[in-house]
Amino acid sequence: MTTVQPGGGSMVRRILLGSQLRRLREARGITREDAGYAIRASESKISRMELGRVSFKERDVADLLSLYGVDDGVEREALLGLVREANKSGWWHSFNDVLPGWFQTYVGLEEAAQLIRTYEVQFIPGLLQSEEYARAVFGQSRPAINEEEVERRVSLRLRRQKLLTEGANPRLWAVIDEAALRRPVGGPEVMRGQVQYLIDIAEQANVVIQVMPFRFGAHAGESGAFTILRFPEQDLADVVYLEQLTSALYLDKRDDVDAYIQVMERLCVDSLTPERTIDLLASILKER
């Protein structure tokens, strides 16, 4: 049985619980339709439960465990305990007023990740943005938002960044296109602060930053920005996150994930090394 690590998000607990219920059902040769009938639900609800996309009722899970022949008290209690943990709200729920539902999923997964690999073209990655830079980004949002909402979004971003310095301290490996460093978001003073922030945070042992330079020309990241999340639980597949204007895609099929991992590996090979990246950042700082 897989143990959920401390600090894991409720989203990950739901995914983990769902995957375990699916394996138990398949091992007994029970269809989703029959499982749904046992808990007075539809086949589609069983499917959503197994994908971790809905909350769990402890009674439903207990009934499914009985149907699947899980009689061992220790195993049952471990899974039912996972239900209780999965239904707890994460800290990000206090930001519901500025946090889209599709992004709540990402924050929960990010909170539980062991390794975060990200490629950005337009902006500095959110986990690496200075407070002033983040404020400038949100201040230029379209459609425009009021000052109070800007500050709420900045607070959310800064709270997310505590992930790198507090708690489990996942490893962050970021590849940033040079375009994001050259784009004057917020003006010269804000950009100087942002570049210095990157230099400073790159000193942390769990943060690696590489820049894809202009001079390289065409490269593997032609499809645009993406993030790959890896978790400490072996039962959980890697997840690729692709953000859109009003929604997001979460890819976890092996072929899809492997394609993005190959692109990320190529980007890391072709980009400046972490050491040369710091040299470039220092030179940009002097220019500004």
mmCIF file of C-alpha atoms in Angstrom:
data_model
loop_
_atom_site.group_PDB
_atom_site.id
_atom_site.type_symbol
_atom_site.label_atom_id
_atom_site.label_comp_id
_atom_site.label_asym_id
_atom_site.label_seq_id
_atom_site.Cartn_x
_atom_site.Cartn_y
_atom_site.Cartn_z
ATOM 1 C CA MET A 1 0.000 0.000 0.000
ATOM 2 C CA THR A 2 1.257 3.456 -0.891
ATOM 3 C CA THR A 3 1.695 5.997 1.879
ATOM 4 C CA VAL A 4 0.835 9.615 1.156
ATOM 5 C CA GLN A 5 3.678 11.904 2.144
ATOM 6 C CA PRO A 6 3.036 14.771 4.582
ATOM 7 C CA GLY A 7 2.157 18.003 2.831
ATOM 8 C CA GLY A 8 0.518 16.294 -0.126
ATOM 9 C CA GLY A 9 -2.489 18.175 -1.508
ATOM 10 C CA SER A 10 -6.046 16.917 -1.252
ATOM 11 C CA MET A 11 -6.173 16.689 -5.057
ATOM 12 C CA VAL A 12 -3.312 14.205 -5.062
ATOM 13 C CA ARG A 13 -4.926 12.202 -2.278
ATOM 14 C CA ARG A 14 -8.099 11.937 -4.360
ATOM 15 C CA ILE A 15 -6.119 10.774 -7.396
ATOM 16 C CA LEU A 16 -4.218 8.251 -5.301
ATOM 17 C CA LEU A 17 -7.374 6.920 -3.660
ATOM 18 C CA GLY A 18 -9.141 6.722 -7.010
ATOM 19 C CA SER A 19 -6.300 4.751 -8.590
ATOM 20 C CA GLN A 20 -6.302 2.282 -5.694
ATOM 21 C CA LEU A 21 -10.065 1.789 -5.948
ATOM 22 C CA ARG A 22 -9.725 1.170 -9.687
ATOM 23 C CA ARG A 23 -7.059 -1.508 -9.153
ATOM 24 C CA LEU A 24 -9.151 -3.208 -6.477
ATOM 25 C CA ARG A 25 -12.210 -3.220 -8.748
ATOM 26 C CA GLU A 26 -10.311 -4.571 -11.743
ATOM 27 C CA ALA A 27 -8.642 -7.271 -9.616
ATOM 28 C CA ARG A 28 -12.112 -8.585 -8.717
ATOM 29 C CA GLY A 29 -13.375 -8.336 -12.290
ATOM 30 C CA ILE A 30 -16.175 -5.948 -11.325
ATOM 31 C CA THR A 31 -17.516 -3.491 -13.891
ATOM 32 C CA ARG A 32 -17.939 0.210 -13.216
ATOM 33 C CA GLU A 33 -21.651 -0.257 -13.733
ATOM 34 C CA ASP A 34 -21.878 -2.876 -10.991
ATOM 35 C CA ALA A 35 -19.710 -0.786 -8.677
ATOM 36 C CA GLY A 36 -21.993 2.194 -9.255
ATOM 37 C CA TYR A 37 -25.065 0.107 -8.489
ATOM 38 C CA ALA A 38 -23.520 -0.927 -5.160
ATOM 39 C CA ILE A 39 -23.289 2.693 -3.999
ATOM 40 C CA ARG A 40 -26.462 3.927 -5.695
ATOM 41 C CA ALA A 41 -24.489 5.899 -8.307
ATOM 42 C CA SER A 42 -23.896 5.912 -12.044
ATOM 43 C CA GLU A 43 -21.076 4.285 -13.977
ATOM 44 C CA SER A 44 -19.811 7.759 -14.876
ATOM 45 C CA LYS A 45 -19.509 8.689 -11.193
ATOM 46 C CA ILE A 46 -17.337 5.624 -10.576
ATOM 47 C CA SER A 47 -15.185 6.732 -13.481
ATOM 48 C CA ARG A 48 -14.844 10.241 -12.015
ATOM 49 C CA MET A 49 -14.036 8.811 -8.595
ATOM 50 C CA GLU A 50 -11.314 6.603 -10.033
ATOM 51 C CA LEU A 51 -9.804 9.616 -11.791
ATOM 52 C CA GLY A 52 -9.884 11.641 -8.566
ATOM 53 C CA ARG A 53 -12.157 14.286 -10.081
ATOM 54 C CA VAL A 54 -14.863 14.281 -7.404
ATOM 55 C CA SER A 55 -14.922 14.283 -3.617
ATOM 56 C CA PHE A 56 -15.463 10.988 -1.807
ATOM 57 C CA LYS A 57 -18.082 10.001 0.743
ATOM 58 C CA GLU A 58 -16.663 7.709 3.405
ATOM 59 C CA ARG A 59 -19.775 5.512 3.292
ATOM 60 C CA ASP A 60 -19.449 5.047 -0.479
ATOM 61 C CA VAL A 61 -15.806 4.036 -0.198
ATOM 62 C CA ALA A 62 -16.610 1.644 2.667
ATOM 63 C CA ASP A 63 -19.296 -0.016 0.542
ATOM 64 C CA LEU A 64 -16.928 -0.302 -2.426
ATOM 65 C CA LEU A 65 -14.229 -1.845 -0.238
ATOM 66 C CA SER A 66 -16.731 -4.468 0.944
ATOM 67 C CA LEU A 67 -17.737 -5.149 -2.658
ATOM 68 C CA TYR A 68 -14.074 -5.516 -3.615
ATOM 69 C CA GLY A 69 -13.396 -7.970 -0.800
ATOM 70 C CA VAL A 70 -11.185 -5.700 1.295
ATOM 71 C CA ASP A 71 -11.847 -7.154 4.745
ATOM 72 C CA ASP A 72 -8.538 -6.489 6.455
ATOM 73 C CA GLY A 73 -9.143 -3.854 9.134
ATOM 74 C CA VAL A 74 -5.779 -2.155 8.755
ATOM 75 C CA GLU A 75 -6.092 -1.830 4.972
ATOM 76 C CA ARG A 76 -9.663 -0.577 5.203
ATOM 77 C CA GLU A 77 -8.794 2.037 7.812
ATOM 78 C CA ALA A 78 -5.814 3.237 5.768
ATOM 79 C CA LEU A 79 -8.039 3.805 2.731
ATOM 80 C CA LEU A 80 -10.851 5.365 4.740
ATOM 81 C CA GLY A 81 -8.314 7.640 6.414
ATOM 82 C CA LEU A 82 -7.248 8.692 2.932
ATOM 83 C CA VAL A 83 -10.873 9.674 2.261
ATOM 84 C CA ARG A 84 -10.879 11.970 5.274
ATOM 85 C CA GLU A 85 -7.576 13.530 4.259
ATOM 86 C CA ALA A 86 -8.694 13.929 0.632
ATOM 87 C CA ASN A 87 -11.753 15.903 1.696
ATOM 88 C CA LYS A 88 -9.769 18.510 3.633
ATOM 89 C CA SER A 89 -9.542 21.930 2.027
ATOM 90 C CA GLY A 90 -6.108 23.252 1.088
ATOM 91 C CA TRP A 91 -4.843 26.725 2.034
ATOM 92 C CA TRP A 92 -5.603 27.954 -1.487
ATOM 93 C CA HIS A 93 -9.349 27.674 -0.929
ATOM 94 C CA SER A 94 -9.162 30.953 1.004
ATOM 95 C CA PHE A 95 -8.333 32.559 -2.360
ATOM 96 C CA ASN A 96 -11.460 31.261 -4.103
ATOM 97 C CA ASP A 97 -12.442 34.821 -4.974
ATOM 98 C CA VAL A 98 -9.478 35.176 -7.356
ATOM 99 C CA LEU A 99 -8.636 31.546 -8.074
ATOM 100 C CA PRO A 100 -10.389 29.919 -11.081
ATOM 101 C CA GLY A 101 -11.620 26.388 -10.480
ATOM 102 C CA TRP A 102 -9.380 24.974 -13.202
ATOM 103 C CA PHE A 103 -6.318 26.528 -11.530
ATOM 104 C CA GLN A 104 -7.224 25.228 -8.054
ATOM 105 C CA THR A 105 -6.440 21.774 -9.384
ATOM 106 C CA TYR A 106 -2.987 22.913 -10.425
ATOM 107 C CA VAL A 107 -2.174 24.568 -7.099
ATOM 108 C CA GLY A 108 -3.138 21.359 -5.291
ATOM 109 C CA LEU A 109 -0.924 19.276 -7.556
ATOM 110 C CA GLU A 110 1.933 21.789 -7.310
ATOM 111 C CA GLU A 111 1.707 21.676 -3.514
ATOM 112 C CA ALA A 112 2.202 17.899 -3.535
ATOM 113 C CA ALA A 113 4.857 17.653 -6.261
ATOM 114 C CA GLN A 114 8.355 16.399 -5.637
ATOM 115 C CA LEU A 115 9.767 17.821 -8.878
ATOM 116 C CA ILE A 116 8.400 20.749 -10.906
ATOM 117 C CA ARG A 117 9.858 21.256 -14.375
ATOM 118 C CA THR A 118 8.604 24.279 -16.271
ATOM 119 C CA TYR A 119 9.277 26.074 -19.553
ATOM 120 C CA GLU A 120 8.123 29.674 -20.010
ATOM 121 C CA VAL A 121 8.237 32.013 -23.005
ATOM 122 C CA GLN A 122 6.121 35.073 -22.255
ATOM 123 C CA PHE A 123 6.737 35.716 -18.572
ATOM 124 C CA ILE A 124 8.994 34.658 -15.724
ATOM 125 C CA PRO A 125 7.493 31.490 -14.136
ATOM 126 C CA GLY A 126 5.062 32.321 -11.342
ATOM 127 C CA LEU A 127 7.124 30.565 -8.656
ATOM 128 C CA LEU A 128 10.111 32.764 -9.580
ATOM 129 C CA GLN A 129 8.422 36.158 -9.888
ATOM 130 C CA SER A 130 9.347 39.048 -7.618
ATOM 131 C CA GLU A 131 6.468 40.781 -5.860
ATOM 132 C CA GLU A 132 6.798 43.905 -8.024
ATOM 133 C CA TYR A 133 6.982 41.897 -11.238
ATOM 134 C CA ALA A 134 3.892 39.871 -10.285
ATOM 135 C CA ARG A 135 2.031 43.079 -9.489
ATOM 136 C CA ALA A 136 2.961 44.494 -12.918
ATOM 137 C CA VAL A 137 1.809 41.307 -14.676
ATOM 138 C CA PHE A 138 -1.581 41.313 -12.960
ATOM 139 C CA GLY A 139 -1.912 45.063 -13.394
ATOM 140 C CA GLN A 140 -1.725 44.599 -17.151
ATOM 141 C CA SER A 141 -4.364 41.852 -17.222
ATOM 142 C CA ARG A 142 -7.062 41.975 -19.859
ATOM 143 C CA PRO A 143 -9.856 42.466 -19.104
ATOM 144 C CA ALA A 144 -8.661 44.949 -16.513
ATOM 145 C CA ILE A 145 -9.080 44.100 -12.821
ATOM 146 C CA ASN A 146 -9.289 46.491 -9.889
ATOM 147 C CA GLU A 147 -6.426 47.212 -7.500
ATOM 148 C CA GLU A 148 -7.879 45.075 -4.708
ATOM 149 C CA GLU A 149 -8.034 42.007 -6.951
ATOM 150 C CA VAL A 150 -4.499 42.686 -8.186
ATOM 151 C CA GLU A 151 -3.255 42.622 -4.588
ATOM 152 C CA ARG A 152 -5.180 39.417 -3.843
ATOM 153 C CA ARG A 153 -3.604 37.720 -6.838
ATOM 154 C CA VAL A 154 -0.153 38.929 -5.829
ATOM 155 C CA SER A 155 -0.734 37.542 -2.320
ATOM 156 C CA LEU A 156 -1.736 34.185 -3.798
ATOM 157 C CA ARG A 157 1.388 34.077 -5.939
ATOM 158 C CA LEU A 158 3.639 34.910 -2.998
ATOM 159 C CA ARG A 159 1.912 32.243 -0.901
ATOM 160 C CA ARG A 160 2.574 29.678 -3.610
ATOM 161 C CA GLN A 161 6.255 30.608 -3.582
ATOM 162 C CA LYS A 162 6.594 29.524 0.056
ATOM 163 C CA LEU A 163 6.578 26.020 -1.384
ATOM 164 C CA LEU A 164 10.242 26.500 -2.323
ATOM 165 C CA THR A 165 11.409 27.651 1.099
ATOM 166 C CA GLU A 166 9.073 25.969 3.588
ATOM 167 C CA GLY A 167 7.804 22.441 4.133
ATOM 168 C CA ALA A 168 8.747 19.715 1.661
ATOM 169 C CA ASN A 169 10.866 22.007 -0.568
ATOM 170 C CA PRO A 170 10.274 20.360 -3.962
ATOM 171 C CA ARG A 171 12.905 20.722 -6.677
ATOM 172 C CA LEU A 172 12.094 23.387 -9.252
ATOM 173 C CA TRP A 173 13.831 23.207 -12.639
ATOM 174 C CA ALA A 174 12.892 26.136 -14.861
ATOM 175 C CA VAL A 175 13.845 26.882 -18.460
ATOM 176 C CA ILE A 176 13.074 30.500 -19.354
ATOM 177 C CA ASP A 177 13.160 31.856 -22.876
ATOM 178 C CA GLU A 178 15.362 34.935 -23.140
ATOM 179 C CA ALA A 179 12.322 36.814 -24.494
ATOM 180 C CA ALA A 180 10.809 36.808 -20.983
ATOM 181 C CA LEU A 181 13.944 38.490 -19.635
ATOM 182 C CA ARG A 182 14.021 41.137 -22.355
ATOM 183 C CA ARG A 183 10.334 42.073 -22.202
ATOM 184 C CA PRO A 184 10.127 45.208 -20.002
ATOM 185 C CA VAL A 185 7.257 44.215 -17.742
ATOM 186 C CA GLY A 186 6.616 47.008 -15.264
ATOM 187 C CA GLY A 187 9.512 49.135 -16.506
ATOM 188 C CA PRO A 188 13.311 49.101 -15.992
ATOM 189 C CA GLU A 189 13.284 49.232 -12.187
ATOM 190 C CA VAL A 190 10.884 46.290 -11.875
ATOM 191 C CA MET A 191 12.928 44.248 -14.352
ATOM 192 C CA ARG A 192 16.176 44.986 -12.496
ATOM 193 C CA GLY A 193 14.571 43.702 -9.335
ATOM 194 C CA GLN A 194 13.233 40.629 -11.117
ATOM 195 C CA VAL A 195 16.585 39.702 -12.650
ATOM 196 C CA GLN A 196 18.307 40.148 -9.287
ATOM 197 C CA TYR A 197 15.620 37.980 -7.702
ATOM 198 C CA LEU A 198 16.401 35.197 -10.174
ATOM 199 C CA ILE A 199 20.117 35.442 -9.379
ATOM 200 C CA ASP A 200 19.412 35.251 -5.656
ATOM 201 C CA ILE A 201 16.896 32.409 -5.703
ATOM 202 C CA ALA A 202 19.117 30.328 -8.011
ATOM 203 C CA GLU A 203 21.459 29.951 -5.027
ATOM 204 C CA GLN A 204 18.920 27.681 -3.344
ATOM 205 C CA ALA A 205 19.846 24.019 -3.627
ATOM 206 C CA ASN A 206 16.343 23.044 -4.811
ATOM 207 C CA VAL A 207 16.143 25.624 -7.623
ATOM 208 C CA VAL A 208 17.741 25.262 -11.060
ATOM 209 C CA ILE A 209 17.323 27.993 -13.700
ATOM 210 C CA GLN A 210 18.388 27.833 -17.335
ATOM 211 C CA VAL A 211 17.865 30.373 -20.105
ATOM 212 C CA MET A 212 17.128 29.474 -23.718
ATOM 213 C CA PRO A 213 19.096 32.217 -25.519
ATOM 214 C CA PHE A 214 17.969 34.083 -28.626
ATOM 215 C CA ARG A 215 21.119 33.051 -30.462
ATOM 216 C CA PHE A 216 20.114 29.384 -30.416
ATOM 217 C CA GLY A 217 17.333 30.080 -32.911
ATOM 218 C CA ALA A 218 14.519 27.548 -33.389
ATOM 219 C CA HIS A 219 14.305 25.007 -30.574
ATOM 220 C CA ALA A 220 12.267 22.126 -29.136
ATOM 221 C CA GLY A 221 9.865 24.372 -27.198
ATOM 222 C CA GLU A 222 7.953 25.547 -30.263
ATOM 223 C CA SER A 223 4.634 24.394 -28.777
ATOM 224 C CA GLY A 224 4.829 27.007 -26.008
ATOM 225 C CA ALA A 225 4.876 27.032 -22.214
ATOM 226 C CA PHE A 226 4.201 23.899 -20.144
ATOM 227 C CA THR A 227 4.885 22.394 -16.732
ATOM 228 C CA ILE A 228 5.596 18.791 -15.762
ATOM 229 C CA LEU A 229 4.783 17.682 -12.210
ATOM 230 C CA ARG A 230 6.238 14.562 -10.600
ATOM 231 C CA PHE A 231 5.093 13.198 -7.249
ATOM 232 C CA PRO A 232 6.762 11.152 -4.498
ATOM 233 C CA GLU A 233 3.981 8.547 -4.646
ATOM 234 C CA GLN A 234 4.995 5.855 -7.135
ATOM 235 C CA ASP A 235 1.335 5.133 -7.881
ATOM 236 C CA LEU A 236 0.840 8.611 -9.360
ATOM 237 C CA ALA A 237 1.740 9.320 -12.966
ATOM 238 C CA ASP A 238 3.496 12.530 -13.966
ATOM 239 C CA VAL A 239 1.120 15.319 -15.003
ATOM 240 C CA VAL A 240 1.685 17.857 -17.777
ATOM 241 C CA TYR A 241 -0.049 21.193 -17.224
ATOM 242 C CA LEU A 242 -0.943 23.407 -20.190
ATOM 243 C CA GLU A 243 -2.580 26.732 -19.357
ATOM 244 C CA GLN A 244 -5.026 28.430 -21.697
ATOM 245 C CA LEU A 245 -6.845 31.764 -21.482
ATOM 246 C CA THR A 246 -9.926 30.495 -19.637
ATOM 247 C CA SER A 247 -9.065 26.875 -18.842
ATOM 248 C CA ALA A 248 -6.234 24.372 -18.606
ATOM 249 C CA LEU A 249 -5.327 20.885 -19.813
ATOM 250 C CA TYR A 250 -3.974 18.186 -17.513
ATOM 251 C CA LEU A 251 -2.265 15.352 -19.399
ATOM 252 C CA ASP A 252 -1.309 12.117 -17.653
ATOM 253 C CA LYS A 253 -1.365 9.514 -20.420
ATOM 254 C CA ARG A 254 2.066 7.961 -20.739
ATOM 255 C CA ASP A 255 2.558 8.805 -24.413
ATOM 256 C CA ASP A 256 1.574 12.448 -23.894
ATOM 257 C CA VAL A 257 3.782 12.862 -20.836
ATOM 258 C CA ASP A 258 6.747 11.177 -22.517
ATOM 259 C CA ALA A 259 6.502 13.577 -25.469
ATOM 260 C CA TYR A 260 6.734 16.593 -23.162
ATOM 261 C CA ILE A 261 9.528 15.044 -21.105
ATOM 262 C CA GLN A 262 11.542 14.591 -24.303
ATOM 263 C CA VAL A 263 10.979 18.253 -25.196
ATOM 264 C CA MET A 264 12.029 19.350 -21.710
ATOM 265 C CA GLU A 265 15.168 17.220 -21.837
ATOM 266 C CA ARG A 266 16.074 18.745 -25.207
ATOM 267 C CA LEU A 267 15.473 22.260 -23.876
ATOM 268 C CA CYS A 268 17.728 21.589 -20.894
ATOM 269 C CA VAL A 269 20.502 20.290 -23.148
ATOM 270 C CA ASP A 270 20.260 23.195 -25.606
ATOM 271 C CA SER A 271 19.823 26.014 -23.079
ATOM 272 C CA LEU A 272 22.613 27.779 -21.236
ATOM 273 C CA THR A 273 23.935 25.812 -18.278
ATOM 274 C CA PRO A 274 22.856 27.061 -14.837
ATOM 275 C CA GLU A 275 26.303 28.647 -14.410
ATOM 276 C CA ARG A 276 26.219 30.443 -17.768
ATOM 277 C CA THR A 277 22.632 31.445 -17.077
ATOM 278 C CA ILE A 278 23.787 33.364 -14.001
ATOM 279 C CA ASP A 279 26.446 35.066 -16.154
ATOM 280 C CA LEU A 280 23.759 36.135 -18.633
ATOM 281 C CA LEU A 281 21.493 37.394 -15.861
ATOM 282 C CA ALA A 282 24.375 39.403 -14.411
ATOM 283 C CA SER A 283 25.100 40.944 -17.808
ATOM 284 C CA ILE A 284 21.418 41.863 -18.280
ATOM 285 C CA LEU A 285 21.470 43.460 -14.838
ATOM 286 C CA LYS A 286 24.427 45.643 -15.873
ATOM 287 C CA GLU A 287 22.676 46.619 -19.109
ATOM 288 C CA ARG A 288 19.656 47.800 -17.163
#
